[in-house]
Short mmCIF file of C-alpha atoms in Angstrom, two decimals:
data_model
loop_
_atom_site.label_atom_id
_atom_site.label_comp_id
_atom_site.label_asym_id
_atom_site.label_seq_id
_atom_site.Cartn_x
_atom_site.Cartn_y
_atom_site.Cartn_z
CA UNK G 9 -76.32 -38.48 -16.83
CA UNK G 10 -77.29 -40.02 -13.50
CA UNK G 11 -73.62 -40.40 -12.64
CA UNK G 12 -73.02 -36.71 -13.39
CA UNK G 13 -76.00 -35.68 -11.26
CA UNK G 14 -74.72 -37.84 -8.42
CA UNK G 15 -71.27 -36.29 -8.60
CA UNK G 16 -72.76 -32.78 -8.68
CA UNK G 17 -74.94 -33.60 -5.67
CA UNK G 18 -71.96 -34.91 -3.73
CA UNK G 19 -69.95 -31.77 -4.49
CA UNK G 20 -72.88 -29.59 -3.38
CA UNK G 21 -73.12 -31.59 -0.14
CA UNK G 22 -69.36 -31.32 0.44
CA UNK G 23 -69.44 -27.56 -0.24
CA UNK G 24 -72.38 -27.12 2.11
CA UNK G 25 -70.63 -29.05 4.89
CA UNK G 26 -67.47 -26.98 4.40
CA UNK G 27 -69.41 -23.71 4.50
CA UNK G 28 -71.27 -24.88 7.62
CA UNK G 29 -67.99 -25.82 9.31
CA UNK G 30 -66.45 -22.39 8.69
CA UNK G 31 -69.68 -20.65 9.71
CA UNK G 32 -69.82 -22.57 12.99
CA UNK G 33 -66.10 -21.99 13.62
CA UNK G 34 -66.49 -18.27 12.97
CA UNK G 35 -69.60 -18.08 15.16
CA UNK G 36 -67.88 -19.96 17.99
CA UNK G 37 -64.85 -17.67 17.76
CA UNK G 38 -67.08 -14.59 17.87
CA UNK G 39 -68.94 -15.95 20.91
CA UNK G 40 -65.68 -16.68 22.74
CA UNK G 41 -64.41 -13.21 21.93
CA UNK G 42 -67.68 -11.64 23.08
CA UNK G 43 -67.48 -13.50 26.39
CA UNK G 44 -63.80 -12.82 26.98
CA UNK G 45 -63.59 -9.16 26.06
CA UNK G 46 -67.10 -7.71 26.40
CA UNK G 47 -69.20 -9.83 28.76
CA UNK G 48 -66.26 -10.05 31.16
CA UNK G 49 -66.43 -6.29 31.70
CA UNK G 50 -69.85 -6.77 33.30
CA UNK G 51 -69.43 -10.09 35.14
CA UNK G 52 -65.93 -10.34 36.51
CA UNK G 53 -64.42 -13.28 38.37
CA UNK G 54 -63.83 -12.41 42.03
CA UNK G 55 -60.10 -13.06 42.39
CA UNK G 56 -60.45 -13.09 46.19
CA UNK G 57 -61.92 -16.58 45.95
CA UNK G 58 -58.49 -17.99 45.06
CA UNK G 59 -56.79 -16.87 48.28
CA UNK G 60 -55.61 -13.90 50.33
CA UNK G 61 -52.31 -13.12 48.63
CA UNK G 62 -51.15 -12.45 45.08
CA UNK G 63 -47.50 -12.79 44.05
CA UNK G 64 -46.33 -10.64 41.12
CA UNK G 65 -42.87 -10.90 39.55
CA UNK G 66 -41.39 -7.88 37.79
CA UNK G 67 -43.79 -5.82 39.88
CA UNK G 68 -42.18 -2.38 39.87
CA UNK G 69 -42.85 -1.27 36.29
CA UNK G 70 -44.97 -1.85 33.22
CA UNK G 71 -47.48 -4.69 33.09
CA UNK G 72 -46.27 -6.21 36.36
CA UNK G 73 -46.84 -2.97 38.26
CA UNK G 74 -50.25 -2.60 36.63
CA UNK G 75 -51.24 -6.15 37.65
CA UNK G 76 -50.07 -5.53 41.23
CA UNK G 77 -52.12 -2.35 41.53
CA UNK G 78 -55.19 -3.91 39.89
CA UNK G 79 -55.06 -7.01 42.12
CA UNK G 80 -54.78 -4.79 45.19
CA UNK G 81 -57.72 -2.74 43.94
CA UNK G 82 -59.72 -5.94 43.66
CA UNK G 83 -59.04 -6.85 47.27
CA UNK G 84 -55.87 -8.95 47.42
CA UNK G 85 -52.75 -8.47 49.50
CA UNK G 86 -49.69 -8.43 47.26
CA UNK G 87 -46.17 -9.84 47.36
CA UNK G 88 -43.99 -7.74 45.07
CA UNK G 89 -40.85 -9.31 43.59
CA UNK G 90 -38.31 -7.33 41.59
CA UNK G 91 -34.62 -6.45 41.60
CA UNK G 92 -34.83 -2.83 42.82
CA UNK G 93 -35.35 -2.49 46.56
CA UNK G 94 -36.11 1.22 46.31
CA UNK G 95 -38.80 0.73 43.65
CA UNK G 96 -40.30 -2.20 45.58
CA UNK G 97 -40.71 -0.05 48.68
CA UNK G 98 -42.25 2.76 46.62
CA UNK G 99 -44.84 0.45 45.02
CA UNK G 100 -45.60 -1.21 48.36
CA UNK G 101 -46.21 2.17 49.96
CA UNK G 102 -48.53 3.17 47.12
CA UNK G 103 -50.59 -0.02 47.42
CA UNK G 104 -50.90 0.27 51.19
CA UNK G 105 -51.91 3.94 51.13
CA UNK G 106 -54.15 3.81 48.05
CA UNK G 107 -55.90 0.47 48.55
CA UNK G 108 -55.30 -0.37 52.21
CA UNK G 109 -53.87 -3.81 51.40
CA UNK G 110 -50.95 -5.58 53.01
CA UNK G 111 -47.74 -5.93 51.02
CA UNK G 112 -44.49 -7.81 51.24
CA UNK G 113 -41.44 -7.16 49.10
CA UNK G 114 -38.79 -9.62 47.90
CA UNK G 115 -35.71 -8.28 46.17
CA UNK G 116 -34.50 -10.75 43.52
CA UNK G 117 -32.91 -10.61 40.09
CA UNK G 118 -34.49 -13.34 37.97
CA UNK G 119 -31.72 -13.15 35.38
CA UNK G 120 -29.26 -14.66 37.89
CA UNK G 121 -30.51 -18.24 37.55
CA UNK G 122 -31.64 -20.87 40.04
CA UNK G 123 -29.69 -19.55 43.06
CA UNK G 124 -32.44 -17.06 43.99
CA UNK G 125 -35.35 -19.47 44.49
CA UNK G 126 -34.56 -20.97 47.92
CA UNK G 127 -34.61 -17.45 49.42
CA UNK G 128 -37.87 -16.61 47.62
CA UNK G 129 -39.46 -19.85 48.89
CA UNK G 130 -38.41 -19.02 52.45
CA UNK G 131 -39.98 -15.56 52.31
CA UNK G 132 -43.25 -16.90 50.85
CA UNK G 133 -43.61 -19.55 53.54
CA UNK G 134 -46.89 -19.45 55.48
CA UNK G 135 -48.79 -17.21 53.04
CA UNK G 136 -52.09 -18.28 51.50
CA UNK G 137 -51.18 -17.49 47.90
CA UNK G 138 -54.18 -17.53 45.61
CA UNK G 139 -52.76 -15.78 42.55
CA UNK G 140 -49.33 -15.93 40.92
CA UNK G 141 -48.50 -13.55 38.08
CA UNK G 142 -45.35 -14.66 36.24
CA UNK G 143 -44.76 -11.37 34.51
CA UNK G 144 -41.02 -10.74 34.68
CA UNK G 145 -39.30 -10.86 31.30
CA UNK G 146 -36.56 -9.27 29.24
CA UNK G 147 -35.34 -8.94 25.68
CA UNK G 148 -32.10 -7.61 24.18
CA UNK G 149 -32.67 -3.87 24.59
CA UNK G 150 -35.26 -3.68 21.83
CA UNK G 151 -32.82 -4.45 19.05
CA UNK G 152 -33.70 -6.45 15.91
CA UNK G 153 -30.56 -8.52 15.33
CA UNK G 154 -29.38 -11.89 14.07
CA UNK G 155 -28.76 -14.51 16.72
CA UNK G 156 -24.95 -14.16 16.58
CA UNK G 157 -25.23 -10.35 16.79
CA UNK G 158 -27.02 -10.31 20.15
CA UNK G 159 -25.17 -7.78 22.35
CA UNK G 160 -22.82 -9.49 24.84
CA UNK G 161 -24.28 -12.90 23.80
CA UNK G 162 -22.59 -15.08 26.42
CA UNK G 163 -24.38 -13.28 29.25
CA UNK G 164 -27.43 -11.85 27.49
CA UNK G 165 -28.76 -15.13 26.08
CA UNK G 166 -28.45 -16.83 29.47
CA UNK G 167 -30.13 -13.92 31.23
CA UNK G 168 -33.05 -13.87 28.78
CA UNK G 169 -33.60 -17.62 29.22
CA UNK G 170 -33.31 -17.36 33.02
CA UNK G 171 -35.72 -14.45 33.15
CA UNK G 172 -38.29 -15.60 30.59
CA UNK G 173 -38.29 -19.39 31.06
CA UNK G 174 -36.68 -20.38 34.36
CA UNK G 175 -38.67 -17.82 36.36
CA UNK G 176 -42.01 -19.14 35.09
CA UNK G 177 -41.21 -22.79 35.78
CA UNK G 178 -39.53 -22.27 39.15
CA UNK G 179 -42.11 -19.86 40.55
CA UNK G 180 -44.88 -22.23 39.46
CA UNK G 181 -43.01 -25.10 41.12
CA UNK G 182 -42.80 -23.14 44.37
CA UNK G 183 -46.43 -22.02 44.59
CA UNK G 184 -48.49 -24.63 42.73
CA UNK G 185 -48.24 -27.40 45.40
CA UNK G 186 -49.98 -25.22 48.01
CA UNK G 187 -52.70 -24.30 45.52
CA UNK G 188 -53.27 -27.99 44.81
CA UNK G 189 -53.53 -28.71 48.55
CA UNK G 190 -56.27 -26.07 48.89
CA UNK G 191 -57.97 -27.06 45.63
CA UNK G 192 -57.94 -23.55 44.16
CA UNK G 193 -55.55 -21.09 42.61
CA UNK G 194 -54.78 -18.90 39.62
CA UNK G 195 -51.47 -18.72 37.75
CA UNK G 196 -51.11 -16.04 35.07
CA UNK G 197 -48.13 -16.43 32.74
CA UNK G 198 -47.12 -13.57 30.47
CA UNK G 199 -46.28 -14.71 26.94
CA UNK G 200 -46.20 -12.43 23.88
CA UNK G 201 -47.68 -11.96 20.44
CA UNK G 202 -44.16 -12.71 19.15
CA UNK G 203 -44.82 -16.32 20.18
CA UNK G 204 -47.85 -16.67 17.91
CA UNK G 205 -45.57 -17.16 14.90
CA UNK G 206 -41.77 -17.65 14.59
CA UNK G 207 -40.18 -14.21 14.63
CA UNK G 208 -36.67 -13.80 13.18
CA UNK G 209 -34.37 -11.05 14.51
CA UNK G 210 -35.77 -11.49 18.02
CA UNK G 211 -35.17 -15.22 17.86
CA UNK G 212 -34.34 -15.98 21.49
CA UNK G 213 -37.15 -13.79 22.86
CA UNK G 214 -39.72 -15.29 20.49
CA UNK G 215 -38.58 -18.83 21.35
CA UNK G 216 -38.72 -18.22 25.11
CA UNK G 217 -42.24 -16.87 24.84
CA UNK G 218 -43.55 -19.88 22.91
CA UNK G 219 -42.17 -21.96 25.77
CA UNK G 220 -44.31 -19.90 28.14
CA UNK G 221 -47.36 -20.50 25.94
CA UNK G 222 -46.91 -24.27 25.71
CA UNK G 223 -45.96 -24.60 29.38
CA UNK G 224 -49.06 -22.66 30.43
CA UNK G 225 -51.50 -24.56 28.26
CA UNK G 226 -50.10 -27.94 29.28
CA UNK G 227 -50.13 -26.98 32.96
CA UNK G 228 -53.73 -25.84 32.69
CA UNK G 229 -54.72 -29.18 31.15
CA UNK G 230 -52.94 -31.08 33.93
CA UNK G 231 -54.34 -29.17 36.91
CA UNK G 232 -57.69 -27.66 35.98
CA UNK G 233 -59.49 -30.74 37.33
CA UNK G 234 -57.85 -29.96 40.69
CA UNK G 235 -59.26 -26.44 40.87
CA UNK G 236 -56.29 -24.59 39.35
CA UNK G 237 -56.61 -22.10 36.50
CA UNK G 238 -53.46 -21.46 34.47
CA UNK G 239 -53.97 -18.56 32.11
CA UNK G 240 -51.56 -17.62 29.33
CA UNK G 241 -51.69 -13.94 28.36
CA UNK G 242 -50.22 -13.05 24.98
CA UNK G 243 -50.18 -9.26 24.54
CA UNK G 244 -49.20 -7.20 21.55
CA UNK G 245 -47.63 -3.76 22.11
CA UNK G 246 -48.23 -2.22 25.55
CA UNK G 247 -46.76 1.15 26.48
CA UNK G 248 -44.03 0.18 28.98
CA UNK G 249 -40.29 0.63 29.51
CA UNK G 250 -39.69 -2.48 27.37
CA UNK G 251 -41.36 -0.71 24.44
CA UNK G 252 -39.74 2.61 25.39
CA UNK G 253 -43.06 4.04 26.56
CA UNK G 254 -44.43 4.31 23.04
CA UNK G 255 -47.43 6.68 23.11
CA UNK G 256 -50.84 5.11 23.60
CA UNK G 257 -52.87 5.01 20.38
CA UNK G 258 -55.63 2.87 18.85
CA UNK G 259 -53.18 -0.03 18.46
CA UNK G 260 -51.13 0.45 21.65
CA UNK G 261 -52.72 0.28 25.10
CA UNK G 262 -51.51 1.51 28.46
CA UNK G 263 -50.28 -1.00 31.03
CA UNK G 264 -53.10 -0.08 33.46
CA UNK G 265 -55.78 -0.54 30.82
CA UNK G 266 -54.25 -3.82 29.67
CA UNK G 267 -54.00 -5.30 33.18
CA UNK G 268 -57.61 -4.37 33.94
CA UNK G 269 -58.95 -5.92 30.74
CA UNK G 270 -56.71 -9.00 30.99
CA UNK G 271 -57.80 -9.72 34.57
CA UNK G 272 -61.41 -9.47 33.42
CA UNK G 273 -60.80 -12.45 31.12
CA UNK G 274 -59.96 -14.74 34.06
CA UNK G 275 -62.63 -17.42 34.19
CA UNK G 276 -63.58 -16.81 30.55
CA UNK G 277 -60.40 -17.85 28.76
CA UNK G 278 -57.22 -19.76 29.63
CA UNK G 279 -55.42 -18.36 26.57
CA UNK G 280 -55.99 -14.71 25.78
CA UNK G 281 -54.54 -11.70 24.02
CA UNK G 282 -55.56 -9.74 27.10
CA UNK G 283 -57.73 -7.10 25.47
CA UNK G 284 -59.98 -6.72 22.44
CA UNK G 285 -57.56 -4.44 20.58
CA UNK G 286 -54.78 -7.01 20.75
CA UNK G 287 -57.10 -9.89 19.89
CA UNK G 288 -58.16 -8.12 16.69
CA UNK G 289 -54.53 -7.36 15.81
CA UNK G 290 -53.66 -11.04 16.38
CA UNK G 291 -56.38 -12.15 13.96
CA UNK G 292 -55.32 -9.60 11.33
CA UNK G 293 -51.63 -10.49 11.55
CA UNK G 294 -52.38 -14.22 11.39
CA UNK G 295 -54.09 -13.59 8.05
CA UNK G 296 -51.83 -11.00 6.40
CA UNK G 297 -48.49 -11.94 7.97
CA UNK G 298 -48.38 -15.76 8.36
CA UNK G 299 -45.31 -17.76 9.40
CA UNK G 300 -44.22 -18.65 5.84
CA UNK G 301 -44.07 -14.95 5.00
CA UNK G 302 -42.23 -13.96 8.19
CA UNK G 303 -39.60 -16.63 7.52
CA UNK G 304 -39.14 -15.81 3.83
CA UNK G 305 -35.85 -14.25 2.57
CA UNK G 306 -37.81 -11.28 1.18
CA UNK G 307 -39.41 -10.49 4.52
CA UNK G 308 -36.16 -11.01 6.39
CA UNK G 309 -34.41 -8.48 4.14
CA UNK G 310 -37.20 -5.95 4.74
CA UNK G 311 -36.94 -6.46 8.50
CA UNK G 312 -33.18 -6.02 8.40
CA UNK G 313 -33.65 -2.74 6.56
CA UNK G 314 -36.29 -1.67 9.08
CA UNK G 315 -33.90 -2.52 11.92
CA UNK G 316 -31.27 -0.21 10.44
CA UNK G 317 -33.78 2.60 9.92
CA UNK G 318 -35.13 2.52 13.47
CA UNK G 319 -31.76 1.98 15.15
CA UNK G 320 -31.21 5.72 15.87
CA UNK G 321 -34.73 5.99 17.33
CA UNK G 322 -34.17 2.96 19.58
CA UNK G 323 -30.85 4.32 20.80
CA UNK G 324 -32.43 7.70 21.54
CA UNK G 325 -35.25 6.11 23.53
CA UNK G 326 -32.80 3.88 25.41
CA UNK G 327 -30.87 7.00 26.41
CA UNK G 328 -34.10 8.71 27.49
CA UNK G 329 -35.01 5.75 29.69
CA UNK G 330 -31.58 5.75 31.30
CA UNK G 331 -31.90 9.48 32.03
CA UNK G 332 -35.31 8.93 33.64
CA UNK G 333 -33.93 6.15 35.83
CA UNK G 334 -31.02 8.37 36.90
#
């Protein structure tokens, strides 16, 4: 009888400890979320403390454009880097007239590989760069396909890796040493919700984005003691050209809204979904759509069927985007 009572008491103690652990974990997660997405709206980090200039890659559209405008609004001069000279000049003019900040433009195609970085380094020379936003990225035209069915794979795969991985590492290599010398700086690297779990049918894109996540978190651990903040931003769906300007709704945010909320989280979190809406979607998907389910044959078949069903819609939106650009 005494042995049974002892065993029962131990199980009660173990259950209580387990419940306490999950309660504390849940409470800590709620507190971090409250700080990152609600408190940060009231007390924002002054990005001007990092330095005079911000550098934004992929700065002429979508999230990159929104970050450039928001950083200028918050008092920074901005270096805009993208492949379209005409769009760069248009964005620069808008920043100068609307916010009265200085701008510089650098025309570069990040999908070309390592040949572009010496010229970028030369044009950045002498600037006090406090913020780097590694935003530029690409996928394979929004298609859900098997690895061997990637359109024009010999070029496309290399371009995606150059744009999504090489750009982040090389731009960080160029700018980080000067931040370390001054003992302050902020690097923001754009990952994706597709990196939170393995995602078949966008295999290369998902894999490149988990590289961005790991690279960012490791870099933050290495250099935070030297005054450098490296933040990884992992958004869900934002209404941009990459998502074919899907209408804003309760689950999809605009690029301007996302950039504003994501910049608010600087100083509160080094790894963020960017906004409360996306953070809640991340939690929900982690519970109802875990990795084992995403990788299962059943789920893969359903995704293949979905890819076929939405193919006409994707092609229509691609054509619409091309017409807008023309």
